[in-house]
Amino acid sequence: MTSTLSGHKQSPALAVEPDAGKRKLSTSKAMQEAISQRMMRDESVFVMGEDVGSYGGIFSSTTGLLDRFGPERVRDTPISETAFIGLGIGAAVEGLRPIVELMFADFFGVCMDQIYNHMAKIHYESGGNVRVPMVLMMAAGGGYSDGAQHSQCLWGTFAHLPGMKVVVPSNPYDAKGLMTAAIESDDPVVFVFHKGVMGLGWMAKNERSIGAVPEEEYVVPIGKARVAREGTDVSIVTLSLSVHHSLDVAEKLESEGISVEVIDLRSLVPLDREAIVRSVSKTGRLIVVDEDYQSFGLSGEVIAVVAEHDPSLLKRVSRVCVPDVPIPYARALEYAVLPTPARIEAAVRDAVAT
Amino acid sequence: MTDVLFPLMSGAEGATGVIVTWFVESGDEVTPSTLIAEVAVDKVDAEVYPEDSGIITLLVEENREVRQGALIAQVS
């Protein structure tokens, strides 16, 4: 951490979305590898947060980094989010590239002034003279009975506030490339990983959380959606764990002759509006699947993108989101509000019925 | 042919664990630097790498309970 302004090296030579190869990792290991590889050659990068050190991140986002880089560059912090996020902002302003973990997205409430009045606005308020090249990493999502204060997604809340990029990967390949892009970005990036895509043994593990990842460094550009599956009857625009569920549903319905296209947004800010319009222009039917709260958020924004472009494109439109209630602790109630494969399947059947 | 054993992670006699994830499939080529599996005992994780290079054959399914030291794969 003593090395400062000159420590950062740009890397124009990095591959952009290279072939995945054969070597497989979980999403959590892919994130660890991205951080580790960048720390190896850029002394301005360091990691800070609650339990990022010997514990390795409570969802394994930083496992092994303390052993490799030591406590100067991998710092456990007290439970004082305002203080350590402020510390990260200060370090970023002075030329370092901090990766700060908030742990649960739900904890944003106690430190939102630092996040959206400082991290997100310093570049603007300085007339573009001061940059904040910081990654704010956090875990999101439910499905494992952790209650209303530990199960939210909230990416739509961060995306609503100007000044932050908001990145939400669904798989190991994208997680590594987007993390590398996030560290390289001169703007503050909120990097939200759903616990259910990390490939952890103690959570319900979808096989899509394990996948081929190149061993070398590469970037996945922030702001570019991915066609996770091509189809012609209906477009599911979604992100994060809901991509896994949507692909599972699409595979199931293929045998019935229903062709589902799945768009993985990969980031909310910037939002790949062209990819949304391109897909709906083809299918005419749009379903937005989002594990965030339904109202005033991403799902409405996606539909507005199409409506503003050409409302006549939309033969059918619907949303599969969390209705506007806190996430219940009771398993049966929690699964009643989550965007489960059953709810997605029902929405697809409804869309293609007309 | 060399054996891949479930690592010894607990001092308890007869302790058991699970294969959390196989990162390879039977028939894949592996080397000592290939991450082949993540295993867990009492929620503590460990990574497994083969001692030799060759073609791997997996002998235990994911999430199946196995004893420490048990044969879980072979490399030939």
Short mmCIF file of N, CA, C and O in Angstrom, two decimals, chain B:
data_model
loop_
_atom_site.label_atom_id
_atom_site.label_comp_id
_atom_site.label_asym_id
_atom_site.label_seq_id
_atom_site.Cartn_x
_atom_site.Cartn_y
_atom_site.Cartn_z
N MET B 1 -0.73 -46.50 -13.12
CA MET B 1 -1.96 -45.90 -12.60
C MET B 1 -1.76 -45.39 -11.18
O MET B 1 -1.18 -46.07 -10.35
N THR B 2 -2.18 -44.15 -10.90
CA THR B 2 -2.07 -43.63 -9.53
C THR B 2 -3.45 -43.31 -8.98
O THR B 2 -4.36 -42.94 -9.72
N ASP B 3 -3.55 -43.48 -7.68
CA ASP B 3 -4.82 -43.24 -7.01
C ASP B 3 -4.94 -41.80 -6.55
O ASP B 3 -3.96 -41.18 -6.17
N VAL B 4 -6.15 -41.28 -6.58
CA VAL B 4 -6.45 -39.99 -5.96
C VAL B 4 -7.32 -40.27 -4.75
O VAL B 4 -8.39 -40.87 -4.88
N LEU B 5 -6.83 -39.87 -3.58
CA LEU B 5 -7.54 -40.17 -2.34
C LEU B 5 -8.21 -38.92 -1.78
O LEU B 5 -7.70 -37.80 -1.97
N PHE B 6 -9.29 -39.13 -1.06
CA PHE B 6 -9.92 -38.00 -0.35
C PHE B 6 -8.93 -37.50 0.70
O PHE B 6 -8.43 -38.29 1.50
N PRO B 7 -8.62 -36.20 0.71
CA PRO B 7 -7.56 -35.72 1.62
C PRO B 7 -7.92 -35.88 3.10
O PRO B 7 -9.10 -35.89 3.46
N LEU B 8 -6.87 -36.03 3.93
CA LEU B 8 -7.07 -36.13 5.37
C LEU B 8 -7.21 -34.74 5.94
O LEU B 8 -6.26 -33.97 6.00
N MET B 9 -8.41 -34.38 6.34
CA MET B 9 -8.69 -33.01 6.77
C MET B 9 -9.09 -32.92 8.23
O MET B 9 -9.12 -31.83 8.81
N SER B 10 -9.46 -34.03 8.83
CA SER B 10 -9.93 -34.01 10.22
C SER B 10 -9.16 -35.05 11.02
O SER B 10 -8.82 -36.12 10.51
N GLY B 11 -8.86 -34.73 12.30
CA GLY B 11 -8.18 -35.67 13.17
C GLY B 11 -9.11 -36.74 13.72
O GLY B 11 -8.65 -37.73 14.30
N ALA B 12 -10.39 -36.56 13.51
CA ALA B 12 -11.36 -37.51 14.07
C ALA B 12 -11.30 -38.84 13.33
O ALA B 12 -11.25 -38.88 12.09
N GLU B 13 -11.32 -39.93 14.10
CA GLU B 13 -11.29 -41.27 13.53
C GLU B 13 -12.51 -41.49 12.64
O GLU B 13 -13.65 -41.21 13.04
N GLY B 14 -12.30 -41.95 11.42
CA GLY B 14 -13.42 -42.29 10.55
C GLY B 14 -14.22 -41.10 10.06
O GLY B 14 -15.38 -41.23 9.67
N ALA B 15 -13.62 -39.90 10.08
CA ALA B 15 -14.34 -38.71 9.63
C ALA B 15 -14.72 -38.85 8.15
O ALA B 15 -13.98 -39.44 7.36
N THR B 16 -15.86 -38.30 7.81
CA THR B 16 -16.33 -38.37 6.42
C THR B 16 -16.51 -36.96 5.86
O THR B 16 -16.62 -35.99 6.59
N GLY B 17 -16.52 -36.92 4.54
CA GLY B 17 -16.74 -35.64 3.86
C GLY B 17 -17.47 -35.87 2.55
O GLY B 17 -17.98 -36.97 2.30
N VAL B 18 -17.53 -34.83 1.73
CA VAL B 18 -18.20 -34.95 0.42
C VAL B 18 -17.34 -34.29 -0.65
O VAL B 18 -16.55 -33.39 -0.37
N ILE B 19 -17.53 -34.78 -1.89
CA ILE B 19 -17.00 -34.07 -3.05
C ILE B 19 -18.00 -32.95 -3.34
O ILE B 19 -19.14 -33.23 -3.70
N VAL B 20 -17.60 -31.71 -3.16
CA VAL B 20 -18.50 -30.59 -3.45
C VAL B 20 -18.65 -30.44 -4.96
O VAL B 20 -19.75 -30.32 -5.49
N THR B 21 -17.51 -30.42 -5.67
CA THR B 21 -17.53 -30.19 -7.12
C THR B 21 -16.42 -30.99 -7.79
O THR B 21 -15.27 -30.96 -7.34
N TRP B 22 -16.75 -31.69 -8.83
CA TRP B 22 -15.73 -32.19 -9.75
C TRP B 22 -15.52 -31.16 -10.85
O TRP B 22 -16.48 -30.77 -11.51
N PHE B 23 -14.31 -30.71 -11.04
CA PHE B 23 -14.03 -29.74 -12.10
C PHE B 23 -13.60 -30.44 -13.39
O PHE B 23 -13.32 -29.78 -14.39
N VAL B 24 -13.50 -31.76 -13.36
CA VAL B 24 -13.15 -32.54 -14.55
C VAL B 24 -14.14 -33.68 -14.70
O VAL B 24 -14.90 -33.99 -13.78
N GLU B 25 -14.13 -34.30 -15.86
CA GLU B 25 -14.96 -35.48 -16.12
C GLU B 25 -14.07 -36.67 -16.41
O GLU B 25 -12.91 -36.52 -16.80
N SER B 26 -14.61 -37.86 -16.26
CA SER B 26 -13.86 -39.06 -16.63
C SER B 26 -13.45 -38.96 -18.09
O SER B 26 -14.25 -38.57 -18.95
N GLY B 27 -12.19 -39.29 -18.36
CA GLY B 27 -11.68 -39.20 -19.73
C GLY B 27 -10.90 -37.92 -19.99
O GLY B 27 -10.22 -37.81 -21.01
N ASP B 28 -10.98 -36.94 -19.08
CA ASP B 28 -10.23 -35.70 -19.25
C ASP B 28 -8.75 -35.93 -18.95
O ASP B 28 -8.39 -36.74 -18.10
N GLU B 29 -7.91 -35.15 -19.64
CA GLU B 29 -6.48 -35.18 -19.37
C GLU B 29 -6.18 -34.24 -18.21
O GLU B 29 -6.67 -33.11 -18.18
N VAL B 30 -5.40 -34.71 -17.25
CA VAL B 30 -5.07 -33.88 -16.10
C VAL B 30 -3.56 -33.87 -15.87
O VAL B 30 -2.84 -34.75 -16.33
N THR B 31 -3.10 -32.84 -15.16
CA THR B 31 -1.71 -32.74 -14.74
C THR B 31 -1.72 -32.37 -13.25
O THR B 31 -2.78 -32.04 -12.72
N PRO B 32 -0.55 -32.40 -12.60
CA PRO B 32 -0.53 -32.03 -11.18
C PRO B 32 -0.97 -30.60 -10.90
O PRO B 32 -1.22 -30.25 -9.75
N SER B 33 -1.09 -29.77 -11.94
CA SER B 33 -1.58 -28.41 -11.70
C SER B 33 -3.06 -28.25 -12.07
O SER B 33 -3.60 -27.15 -12.04
N THR B 34 -3.71 -29.37 -12.41
CA THR B 34 -5.13 -29.30 -12.73
C THR B 34 -5.96 -29.39 -11.45
O THR B 34 -5.86 -30.37 -10.71
N LEU B 35 -6.76 -28.35 -11.19
CA LEU B 35 -7.71 -28.44 -10.08
C LEU B 35 -8.79 -29.44 -10.48
O LEU B 35 -9.53 -29.21 -11.42
N ILE B 36 -8.82 -30.58 -9.78
CA ILE B 36 -9.81 -31.59 -10.20
C ILE B 36 -11.05 -31.60 -9.32
O ILE B 36 -12.13 -31.93 -9.78
N ALA B 37 -10.90 -31.22 -8.05
CA ALA B 37 -12.09 -31.28 -7.19
C ALA B 37 -11.98 -30.32 -6.02
O ALA B 37 -10.89 -29.93 -5.61
N GLU B 38 -13.15 -29.96 -5.52
CA GLU B 38 -13.24 -29.28 -4.24
C GLU B 38 -13.98 -30.23 -3.31
O GLU B 38 -15.03 -30.77 -3.68
N VAL B 39 -13.41 -30.46 -2.13
CA VAL B 39 -14.03 -31.37 -1.17
C VAL B 39 -14.28 -30.62 0.13
O VAL B 39 -13.70 -29.56 0.38
N ALA B 40 -15.15 -31.17 0.96
CA ALA B 40 -15.45 -30.51 2.23
C ALA B 40 -15.64 -31.54 3.33
O ALA B 40 -16.23 -32.61 3.12
N VAL B 41 -15.11 -31.20 4.52
CA VAL B 41 -15.39 -31.95 5.75
C VAL B 41 -15.86 -30.93 6.78
O VAL B 41 -15.16 -29.95 7.05
N ASP B 42 -17.04 -31.15 7.32
CA ASP B 42 -17.59 -30.21 8.32
C ASP B 42 -17.52 -28.76 7.82
O ASP B 42 -17.12 -27.85 8.55
N LYS B 43 -17.90 -28.54 6.59
CA LYS B 43 -17.97 -27.19 5.98
C LYS B 43 -16.60 -26.54 5.78
O LYS B 43 -16.51 -25.36 5.47
N VAL B 44 -15.52 -27.29 6.00
CA VAL B 44 -14.19 -26.78 5.65
C VAL B 44 -13.82 -27.32 4.27
O VAL B 44 -13.89 -28.53 4.04
N ASP B 45 -13.44 -26.43 3.36
CA ASP B 45 -13.17 -26.84 1.98
C ASP B 45 -11.68 -27.10 1.74
O ASP B 45 -10.83 -26.53 2.41
N ALA B 46 -11.41 -27.94 0.78
CA ALA B 46 -10.03 -28.14 0.32
C ALA B 46 -10.05 -28.45 -1.16
O ALA B 46 -11.03 -28.99 -1.69
N GLU B 47 -8.96 -28.07 -1.84
CA GLU B 47 -8.83 -28.36 -3.26
C GLU B 47 -8.02 -29.63 -3.45
O GLU B 47 -7.12 -29.92 -2.67
N VAL B 48 -8.33 -30.37 -4.52
CA VAL B 48 -7.62 -31.62 -4.79
C VAL B 48 -6.94 -31.54 -6.16
O VAL B 48 -7.58 -31.16 -7.15
N TYR B 49 -5.66 -31.87 -6.17
CA TYR B 49 -4.87 -31.93 -7.41
C TYR B 49 -4.28 -33.34 -7.53
O TYR B 49 -3.90 -33.93 -6.52
N PRO B 50 -4.17 -33.89 -8.72
CA PRO B 50 -3.58 -35.23 -8.87
C PRO B 50 -2.06 -35.19 -8.73
O PRO B 50 -1.44 -34.15 -8.96
N GLU B 51 -1.48 -36.34 -8.33
CA GLU B 51 -0.02 -36.38 -8.19
C GLU B 51 0.66 -36.54 -9.56
O GLU B 51 1.78 -36.10 -9.75
N ASP B 52 -0.02 -37.20 -10.49
CA ASP B 52 0.59 -37.50 -11.79
C ASP B 52 -0.28 -37.00 -12.93
O ASP B 52 -1.47 -36.71 -12.76
N SER B 53 0.33 -36.96 -14.11
CA SER B 53 -0.42 -36.59 -15.32
C SER B 53 -1.02 -37.83 -15.96
O SER B 53 -0.49 -38.94 -15.82
N GLY B 54 -2.12 -37.65 -16.66
CA GLY B 54 -2.73 -38.76 -17.37
C GLY B 54 -4.21 -38.53 -17.60
O GLY B 54 -4.69 -37.40 -17.54
N ILE B 55 -4.90 -39.63 -17.87
CA ILE B 55 -6.35 -39.57 -18.09
C ILE B 55 -7.04 -39.96 -16.79
O ILE B 55 -6.73 -41.00 -16.19
N ILE B 56 -8.00 -39.14 -16.37
CA ILE B 56 -8.63 -39.38 -15.07
C ILE B 56 -9.94 -40.15 -15.21
O ILE B 56 -10.66 -40.00 -16.21
N THR B 57 -10.19 -41.00 -14.22
CA THR B 57 -11.47 -41.70 -14.11
C THR B 57 -12.05 -41.39 -12.73
O THR B 57 -11.40 -41.65 -11.71
N LEU B 58 -13.22 -40.81 -12.70
CA LEU B 58 -13.86 -40.46 -11.43
C LEU B 58 -14.60 -41.67 -10.87
O LEU B 58 -15.26 -42.39 -11.62
N LEU B 59 -14.49 -41.87 -9.55
CA LEU B 59 -15.08 -43.07 -8.94
C LEU B 59 -16.17 -42.74 -7.93
O LEU B 59 -16.86 -43.64 -7.45
N VAL B 60 -16.34 -41.47 -7.60
CA VAL B 60 -17.34 -41.10 -6.60
C VAL B 60 -18.15 -39.91 -7.13
O VAL B 60 -17.58 -38.99 -7.71
N GLU B 61 -19.45 -39.95 -6.92
CA GLU B 61 -20.30 -38.85 -7.39
C GLU B 61 -20.21 -37.65 -6.44
O GLU B 61 -19.89 -37.81 -5.26
N GLU B 62 -20.56 -36.48 -6.98
CA GLU B 62 -20.66 -35.29 -6.14
C GLU B 62 -21.71 -35.51 -5.05
O GLU B 62 -22.72 -36.19 -5.27
N ASN B 63 -21.45 -34.93 -3.89
CA ASN B 63 -22.38 -34.92 -2.75
C ASN B 63 -22.54 -36.28 -2.06
O ASN B 63 -23.32 -36.39 -1.12
N ARG B 64 -21.82 -37.31 -2.54
CA ARG B 64 -21.86 -38.61 -1.87
C ARG B 64 -20.90 -38.57 -0.68
O ARG B 64 -19.78 -38.10 -0.80
N GLU B 65 -21.37 -39.07 0.48
CA GLU B 65 -20.52 -39.06 1.67
C GLU B 65 -19.44 -40.12 1.54
O GLU B 65 -19.72 -41.28 1.23
N VAL B 66 -18.18 -39.72 1.77
CA VAL B 66 -17.06 -40.68 1.71
C VAL B 66 -16.13 -40.46 2.89
O VAL B 66 -16.06 -39.37 3.46
N ARG B 67 -15.40 -41.54 3.24
CA ARG B 67 -14.43 -41.43 4.33
C ARG B 67 -13.18 -40.70 3.86
O ARG B 67 -12.79 -40.81 2.71
N GLN B 68 -12.53 -40.03 4.77
CA GLN B 68 -11.20 -39.48 4.48
C GLN B 68 -10.28 -40.61 4.05
O GLN B 68 -10.33 -41.69 4.61
N GLY B 69 -9.45 -40.36 3.09
CA GLY B 69 -8.50 -41.38 2.64
C GLY B 69 -9.09 -42.35 1.63
O GLY B 69 -8.36 -43.18 1.07
N ALA B 70 -10.38 -42.25 1.35
CA ALA B 70 -11.02 -43.17 0.43
C ALA B 70 -10.57 -42.87 -1.01
O ALA B 70 -10.24 -41.73 -1.35
N LEU B 71 -10.56 -43.90 -1.85
CA LEU B 71 -10.22 -43.74 -3.26
C LEU B 71 -11.37 -43.01 -3.97
O LEU B 71 -12.51 -43.46 -3.94
N ILE B 72 -11.05 -41.86 -4.58
CA ILE B 72 -12.12 -41.11 -5.26
C ILE B 72 -11.90 -41.02 -6.78
O ILE B 72 -12.84 -40.71 -7.51
N ALA B 73 -10.67 -41.27 -7.23
CA ALA B 73 -10.42 -41.22 -8.68
C ALA B 73 -9.10 -41.94 -8.97
O ALA B 73 -8.31 -42.20 -8.07
N GLN B 74 -8.90 -42.25 -10.25
CA GLN B 74 -7.62 -42.83 -10.67
C GLN B 74 -7.13 -42.11 -11.92
O GLN B 74 -7.92 -41.69 -12.77
N VAL B 75 -5.79 -41.98 -12.00
CA VAL B 75 -5.15 -41.36 -13.17
C VAL B 75 -4.26 -42.40 -13.82
O VAL B 75 -3.44 -43.02 -13.15
N SER B 76 -4.46 -42.62 -15.13
CA SER B 76 -3.65 -43.65 -15.81
C SER B 76 -3.06 -43.07 -17.09
O SER B 76 -3.53 -42.05 -17.60
#
